[in-house]
JSON list of C-alpha atoms in Angstrom, two decimals:
[
{"chain": "A", "resi": 2, "resn": "UNK", "atom": "CA", "xyz": [-0.03, -0.04, 0.01]},
{"chain": "A", "resi": 3, "resn": "UNK", "atom": "CA", "xyz": [2.80, 2.43, 0.83]},
{"chain": "A", "resi": 4, "resn": "UNK", "atom": "CA", "xyz": [4.48, 1.68, -2.46]},
{"chain": "A", "resi": 5, "resn": "UNK", "atom": "CA", "xyz": [1.30, 2.57, -4.33]},
{"chain": "A", "resi": 6, "resn": "UNK", "atom": "CA", "xyz": [0.79, 5.87, -2.50]},
{"chain": "A", "resi": 7, "resn": "UNK", "atom": "CA", "xyz": [4.43, 6.74, -2.49]},
{"chain": "A", "resi": 8, "resn": "UNK", "atom": "CA", "xyz": [4.48, 6.62, -6.33]},
{"chain": "A", "resi": 9, "resn": "UNK", "atom": "CA", "xyz": [1.58, 9.02, -6.50]},
{"chain": "A", "resi": 10, "resn": "UNK", "atom": "CA", "xyz": [3.86, 11.96, -5.54]},
{"chain": "A", "resi": 11, "resn": "UNK", "atom": "CA", "xyz": [1.88, 13.09, -2.49]},
{"chain": "A", "resi": 12, "resn": "UNK", "atom": "CA", "xyz": [4.06, 14.60, 0.22]},
{"chain": "A", "resi": 13, "resn": "UNK", "atom": "CA", "xyz": [2.14, 12.86, 2.98]},
{"chain": "A", "resi": 14, "resn": "UNK", "atom": "CA", "xyz": [2.62, 9.49, 1.34]},
{"chain": "A", "resi": 15, "resn": "UNK", "atom": "CA", "xyz": [6.38, 10.12, 1.00]},
{"chain": "A", "resi": 16, "resn": "UNK", "atom": "CA", "xyz": [6.50, 11.06, 4.71]},
{"chain": "A", "resi": 17, "resn": "UNK", "atom": "CA", "xyz": [4.53, 7.94, 5.65]},
{"chain": "A", "resi": 18, "resn": "UNK", "atom": "CA", "xyz": [6.98, 5.75, 3.70]},
{"chain": "A", "resi": 19, "resn": "UNK", "atom": "CA", "xyz": [9.89, 7.50, 5.28]},
{"chain": "A", "resi": 20, "resn": "UNK", "atom": "CA", "xyz": [8.51, 7.07, 8.83]},
{"chain": "A", "resi": 21, "resn": "UNK", "atom": "CA", "xyz": [7.62, 3.46, 8.08]},
{"chain": "A", "resi": 22, "resn": "UNK", "atom": "CA", "xyz": [11.24, 2.72, 7.08]},
{"chain": "A", "resi": 23, "resn": "UNK", "atom": "CA", "xyz": [12.59, 4.61, 10.10]},
{"chain": "A", "resi": 24, "resn": "UNK", "atom": "CA", "xyz": [10.30, 2.70, 12.41]},
{"chain": "A", "resi": 25, "resn": "UNK", "atom": "CA", "xyz": [11.44, -0.64, 10.92]},
{"chain": "A", "resi": 26, "resn": "UNK", "atom": "CA", "xyz": [15.11, 0.35, 11.25]},
{"chain": "A", "resi": 27, "resn": "UNK", "atom": "CA", "xyz": [14.59, 1.40, 14.91]},
{"chain": "A", "resi": 28, "resn": "UNK", "atom": "CA", "xyz": [12.87, -1.91, 15.69]},
{"chain": "A", "resi": 29, "resn": "UNK", "atom": "CA", "xyz": [15.64, -3.90, 14.06]},
{"chain": "A", "resi": 30, "resn": "UNK", "atom": "CA", "xyz": [18.28, -1.85, 15.86]},
{"chain": "A", "resi": 31, "resn": "UNK", "atom": "CA", "xyz": [16.63, -2.58, 19.22]},
{"chain": "A", "resi": 32, "resn": "UNK", "atom": "CA", "xyz": [16.62, -6.26, 18.33]},
{"chain": "A", "resi": 33, "resn": "UNK", "atom": "CA", "xyz": [20.31, -6.10, 17.36]},
{"chain": "A", "resi": 34, "resn": "UNK", "atom": "CA", "xyz": [21.09, -4.51, 20.75]},
{"chain": "A", "resi": 35, "resn": "UNK", "atom": "CA", "xyz": [19.17, -7.12, 22.69]},
{"chain": "A", "resi": 36, "resn": "UNK", "atom": "CA", "xyz": [22.14, -9.36, 23.47]},
{"chain": "A", "resi": 37, "resn": "UNK", "atom": "CA", "xyz": [23.74, -6.47, 25.44]},
{"chain": "A", "resi": 38, "resn": "UNK", "atom": "CA", "xyz": [20.53, -5.41, 27.20]},
{"chain": "A", "resi": 39, "resn": "UNK", "atom": "CA", "xyz": [21.38, -1.81, 26.18]},
{"chain": "A", "resi": 40, "resn": "UNK", "atom": "CA", "xyz": [19.17, 0.96, 25.02]},
{"chain": "A", "resi": 41, "resn": "UNK", "atom": "CA", "xyz": [19.74, 2.87, 21.75]},
{"chain": "A", "resi": 42, "resn": "UNK", "atom": "CA", "xyz": [20.76, 6.00, 23.78]},
{"chain": "A", "resi": 43, "resn": "UNK", "atom": "CA", "xyz": [23.33, 3.99, 25.75]},
{"chain": "A", "resi": 44, "resn": "UNK", "atom": "CA", "xyz": [24.65, 2.49, 22.51]},
{"chain": "A", "resi": 45, "resn": "UNK", "atom": "CA", "xyz": [24.95, 5.92, 20.91]},
{"chain": "A", "resi": 46, "resn": "UNK", "atom": "CA", "xyz": [26.80, 7.18, 24.02]},
{"chain": "A", "resi": 47, "resn": "UNK", "atom": "CA", "xyz": [29.28, 4.30, 23.76]},
{"chain": "A", "resi": 48, "resn": "UNK", "atom": "CA", "xyz": [29.77, 5.13, 20.11]},
{"chain": "A", "resi": 49, "resn": "UNK", "atom": "CA", "xyz": [30.48, 8.82, 20.84]},
{"chain": "A", "resi": 50, "resn": "UNK", "atom": "CA", "xyz": [33.08, 7.85, 23.50]},
{"chain": "A", "resi": 51, "resn": "UNK", "atom": "CA", "xyz": [34.64, 5.28, 21.18]},
{"chain": "A", "resi": 52, "resn": "UNK", "atom": "CA", "xyz": [35.02, 7.95, 18.48]},
{"chain": "A", "resi": 53, "resn": "UNK", "atom": "CA", "xyz": [35.96, 10.96, 20.63]},
{"chain": "A", "resi": 54, "resn": "UNK", "atom": "CA", "xyz": [37.62, 9.47, 23.69]},
{"chain": "A", "resi": 55, "resn": "UNK", "atom": "CA", "xyz": [37.01, 11.05, 27.07]},
{"chain": "A", "resi": 56, "resn": "UNK", "atom": "CA", "xyz": [34.53, 13.89, 27.03]},
{"chain": "A", "resi": 57, "resn": "UNK", "atom": "CA", "xyz": [32.68, 16.06, 29.56]},
{"chain": "A", "resi": 58, "resn": "UNK", "atom": "CA", "xyz": [29.04, 15.07, 30.21]},
{"chain": "A", "resi": 59, "resn": "UNK", "atom": "CA", "xyz": [27.79, 18.23, 28.58]},
{"chain": "A", "resi": 60, "resn": "UNK", "atom": "CA", "xyz": [29.79, 17.47, 25.48]},
{"chain": "A", "resi": 61, "resn": "UNK", "atom": "CA", "xyz": [28.31, 13.99, 25.40]},
{"chain": "A", "resi": 62, "resn": "UNK", "atom": "CA", "xyz": [24.79, 15.47, 25.69]},
{"chain": "A", "resi": 63, "resn": "UNK", "atom": "CA", "xyz": [25.53, 17.78, 22.70]},
{"chain": "A", "resi": 64, "resn": "UNK", "atom": "CA", "xyz": [26.76, 14.86, 20.57]},
{"chain": "A", "resi": 65, "resn": "UNK", "atom": "CA", "xyz": [23.59, 12.83, 21.52]},
{"chain": "A", "resi": 66, "resn": "UNK", "atom": "CA", "xyz": [21.35, 15.83, 21.06]},
{"chain": "A", "resi": 67, "resn": "UNK", "atom": "CA", "xyz": [19.76, 15.27, 24.49]},
{"chain": "A", "resi": 68, "resn": "UNK", "atom": "CA", "xyz": [19.39, 17.36, 27.58]},
{"chain": "A", "resi": 69, "resn": "UNK", "atom": "CA", "xyz": [22.34, 17.30, 30.06]},
{"chain": "A", "resi": 70, "resn": "UNK", "atom": "CA", "xyz": [20.11, 15.67, 32.70]},
{"chain": "A", "resi": 71, "resn": "UNK", "atom": "CA", "xyz": [19.26, 12.86, 30.28]},
{"chain": "A", "resi": 72, "resn": "UNK", "atom": "CA", "xyz": [22.98, 12.39, 29.51]},
{"chain": "A", "resi": 73, "resn": "UNK", "atom": "CA", "xyz": [23.63, 12.07, 33.22]},
{"chain": "A", "resi": 74, "resn": "UNK", "atom": "CA", "xyz": [21.06, 9.32, 33.41]},
{"chain": "A", "resi": 75, "resn": "UNK", "atom": "CA", "xyz": [22.74, 7.53, 30.46]},
{"chain": "A", "resi": 76, "resn": "UNK", "atom": "CA", "xyz": [26.16, 7.86, 32.05]},
{"chain": "A", "resi": 77, "resn": "UNK", "atom": "CA", "xyz": [24.85, 6.67, 35.40]},
{"chain": "A", "resi": 78, "resn": "UNK", "atom": "CA", "xyz": [23.42, 3.56, 33.78]},
{"chain": "A", "resi": 79, "resn": "UNK", "atom": "CA", "xyz": [26.52, 2.82, 31.82]},
{"chain": "A", "resi": 80, "resn": "UNK", "atom": "CA", "xyz": [28.76, 3.39, 34.87]},
{"chain": "A", "resi": 81, "resn": "UNK", "atom": "CA", "xyz": [26.54, 1.09, 36.94]},
{"chain": "A", "resi": 82, "resn": "UNK", "atom": "CA", "xyz": [27.21, -1.64, 34.29]},
{"chain": "A", "resi": 83, "resn": "UNK", "atom": "CA", "xyz": [30.96, -0.98, 34.33]},
{"chain": "A", "resi": 84, "resn": "UNK", "atom": "CA", "xyz": [31.05, 0.30, 30.79]},
{"chain": "A", "resi": 85, "resn": "UNK", "atom": "CA", "xyz": [32.16, 3.90, 31.54]},
{"chain": "A", "resi": 86, "resn": "UNK", "atom": "CA", "xyz": [33.77, 5.74, 34.36]},
{"chain": "A", "resi": 87, "resn": "UNK", "atom": "CA", "xyz": [33.95, 9.31, 35.53]},
{"chain": "A", "resi": 88, "resn": "UNK", "atom": "CA", "xyz": [37.35, 10.98, 36.01]},
{"chain": "A", "resi": 89, "resn": "UNK", "atom": "CA", "xyz": [38.41, 14.38, 37.11]},
{"chain": "A", "resi": 90, "resn": "UNK", "atom": "CA", "xyz": [39.45, 16.65, 34.28]},
{"chain": "A", "resi": 91, "resn": "UNK", "atom": "CA", "xyz": [43.14, 17.35, 34.86]},
{"chain": "A", "resi": 92, "resn": "UNK", "atom": "CA", "xyz": [42.73, 20.67, 33.15]},
{"chain": "A", "resi": 93, "resn": "UNK", "atom": "CA", "xyz": [39.83, 21.75, 35.46]},
{"chain": "A", "resi": 94, "resn": "UNK", "atom": "CA", "xyz": [39.46, 19.98, 38.85]},
{"chain": "A", "resi": 95, "resn": "UNK", "atom": "CA", "xyz": [35.83, 21.12, 38.96]},
{"chain": "A", "resi": 96, "resn": "UNK", "atom": "CA", "xyz": [34.96, 19.27, 35.80]},
{"chain": "A", "resi": 97, "resn": "UNK", "atom": "CA", "xyz": [34.38, 15.60, 35.16]},
{"chain": "A", "resi": 98, "resn": "UNK", "atom": "CA", "xyz": [35.25, 13.49, 32.12]},
{"chain": "A", "resi": 99, "resn": "UNK", "atom": "CA", "xyz": [33.52, 10.34, 30.97]},
{"chain": "A", "resi": 100, "resn": "UNK", "atom": "CA", "xyz": [35.64, 7.58, 29.49]},
{"chain": "A", "resi": 101, "resn": "UNK", "atom": "CA", "xyz": [35.04, 4.02, 28.34]},
{"chain": "A", "resi": 102, "resn": "UNK", "atom": "CA", "xyz": [36.33, 1.19, 30.50]},
{"chain": "A", "resi": 103, "resn": "UNK", "atom": "CA", "xyz": [38.03, -1.82, 28.91]},
{"chain": "A", "resi": 104, "resn": "UNK", "atom": "CA", "xyz": [34.59, -3.62, 29.04]},
{"chain": "A", "resi": 105, "resn": "UNK", "atom": "CA", "xyz": [32.96, -0.57, 27.53]},
{"chain": "A", "resi": 106, "resn": "UNK", "atom": "CA", "xyz": [35.43, -0.64, 24.64]},
{"chain": "A", "resi": 107, "resn": "UNK", "atom": "CA", "xyz": [34.72, -4.37, 24.09]},
{"chain": "A", "resi": 108, "resn": "UNK", "atom": "CA", "xyz": [30.98, -3.90, 24.20]},
{"chain": "A", "resi": 109, "resn": "UNK", "atom": "CA", "xyz": [31.11, -0.85, 21.93]},
{"chain": "A", "resi": 110, "resn": "UNK", "atom": "CA", "xyz": [33.20, -2.74, 19.33]},
{"chain": "A", "resi": 111, "resn": "UNK", "atom": "CA", "xyz": [30.76, -5.67, 19.43]},
{"chain": "A", "resi": 112, "resn": "UNK", "atom": "CA", "xyz": [27.76, -3.36, 19.15]},
{"chain": "A", "resi": 113, "resn": "UNK", "atom": "CA", "xyz": [29.32, -1.49, 16.15]},
{"chain": "A", "resi": 114, "resn": "UNK", "atom": "CA", "xyz": [29.90, -4.89, 14.37]},
{"chain": "A", "resi": 115, "resn": "UNK", "atom": "CA", "xyz": [26.26, -6.02, 15.11]},
{"chain": "A", "resi": 116, "resn": "UNK", "atom": "CA", "xyz": [24.83, -2.72, 13.89]},
{"chain": "A", "resi": 117, "resn": "UNK", "atom": "CA", "xyz": [27.01, -2.80, 10.75]},
{"chain": "A", "resi": 118, "resn": "UNK", "atom": "CA", "xyz": [25.77, -6.32, 10.00]},
{"chain": "A", "resi": 119, "resn": "UNK", "atom": "CA", "xyz": [22.15, -5.28, 10.67]},
{"chain": "A", "resi": 120, "resn": "UNK", "atom": "CA", "xyz": [22.48, -2.28, 8.36]},
{"chain": "A", "resi": 121, "resn": "UNK", "atom": "CA", "xyz": [24.01, -4.54, 5.64]},
{"chain": "A", "resi": 122, "resn": "UNK", "atom": "CA", "xyz": [20.94, -6.88, 5.91]},
{"chain": "A", "resi": 123, "resn": "UNK", "atom": "CA", "xyz": [18.55, -3.93, 6.01]},
{"chain": "A", "resi": 124, "resn": "UNK", "atom": "CA", "xyz": [19.91, -2.16, 2.99]},
{"chain": "A", "resi": 125, "resn": "UNK", "atom": "CA", "xyz": [21.21, -5.39, 1.30]},
{"chain": "A", "resi": 126, "resn": "UNK", "atom": "CA", "xyz": [18.51, -5.64, -1.26]},
{"chain": "A", "resi": 127, "resn": "UNK", "atom": "CA", "xyz": [19.52, -2.30, -2.74]},
{"chain": "A", "resi": 128, "resn": "UNK", "atom": "CA", "xyz": [22.20, -2.27, -5.42]},
{"chain": "A", "resi": 129, "resn": "UNK", "atom": "CA", "xyz": [25.34, -0.13, -4.99]},
{"chain": "A", "resi": 130, "resn": "UNK", "atom": "CA", "xyz": [23.88, 2.73, -7.10]},
{"chain": "A", "resi": 131, "resn": "UNK", "atom": "CA", "xyz": [20.65, 2.82, -5.13]},
{"chain": "A", "resi": 132, "resn": "UNK", "atom": "CA", "xyz": [22.56, 2.75, -1.85]},
{"chain": "A", "resi": 133, "resn": "UNK", "atom": "CA", "xyz": [24.77, 5.61, -2.94]},
{"chain": "A", "resi": 134, "resn": "UNK", "atom": "CA", "xyz": [21.76, 7.67, -4.04]},
{"chain": "A", "resi": 135, "resn": "UNK", "atom": "CA", "xyz": [19.83, 6.98, -0.84]},
{"chain": "A", "resi": 136, "resn": "UNK", "atom": "CA", "xyz": [22.89, 8.00, 1.20]},
{"chain": "A", "resi": 137, "resn": "UNK", "atom": "CA", "xyz": [23.21, 11.17, -0.81]},
{"chain": "A", "resi": 138, "resn": "UNK", "atom": "CA", "xyz": [19.51, 12.01, -0.39]},
{"chain": "A", "resi": 139, "resn": "UNK", "atom": "CA", "xyz": [19.52, 11.31, 3.42]},
{"chain": "A", "resi": 140, "resn": "UNK", "atom": "CA", "xyz": [22.66, 13.48, 3.90]},
{"chain": "A", "resi": 141, "resn": "UNK", "atom": "CA", "xyz": [21.01, 16.24, 1.97]},
{"chain": "A", "resi": 142, "resn": "UNK", "atom": "CA", "xyz": [17.87, 16.00, 4.16]},
{"chain": "A", "resi": 143, "resn": "UNK", "atom": "CA", "xyz": [19.97, 15.83, 7.36]},
{"chain": "A", "resi": 144, "resn": "UNK", "atom": "CA", "xyz": [21.89, 18.93, 6.56]}
]
C-alpha cells in the first residue's frame, strides 16, 4: 500500500513511507542491541566515547542531542554496568570526564559490528547505485 501511494507523488505518502522505514530500522536496531541489554541512547553514547575518547558530560549530551540531565542518566546507567567511568578533568578539577572502561570498549566494538551487520541486511536488497543515491539524499535532508 505504501508503495502505491508513494508513487503518487503526495508529500504525505512520502512522509509515511519514510517514517515506516525509520520505524522498521529502529525496531531492528533494538533487536540487534538485545544481546547486550542496552538502550539505543546508551549504544549511541558508547559510540560517541569510542570515536571521541574522554569527554565532559555536557559534550556527550551535545553529541547525543539530548538534555544534560538525560545524559547524566545515560552515564549513570553505563557506569553502573561498568562500561564507563567518571574521572576528574586534569585541566579543570571542578569538571568531570567520561571515559570508556576496557569492558565498555569491548561492548562498543561488538555493538558496532552487530549494527553494521544489521545495516547490511537492512539495505542489502539495494544495489550499489541505489545505496549511494539513498545515502546522498539522506545526507542532504539531514543537513
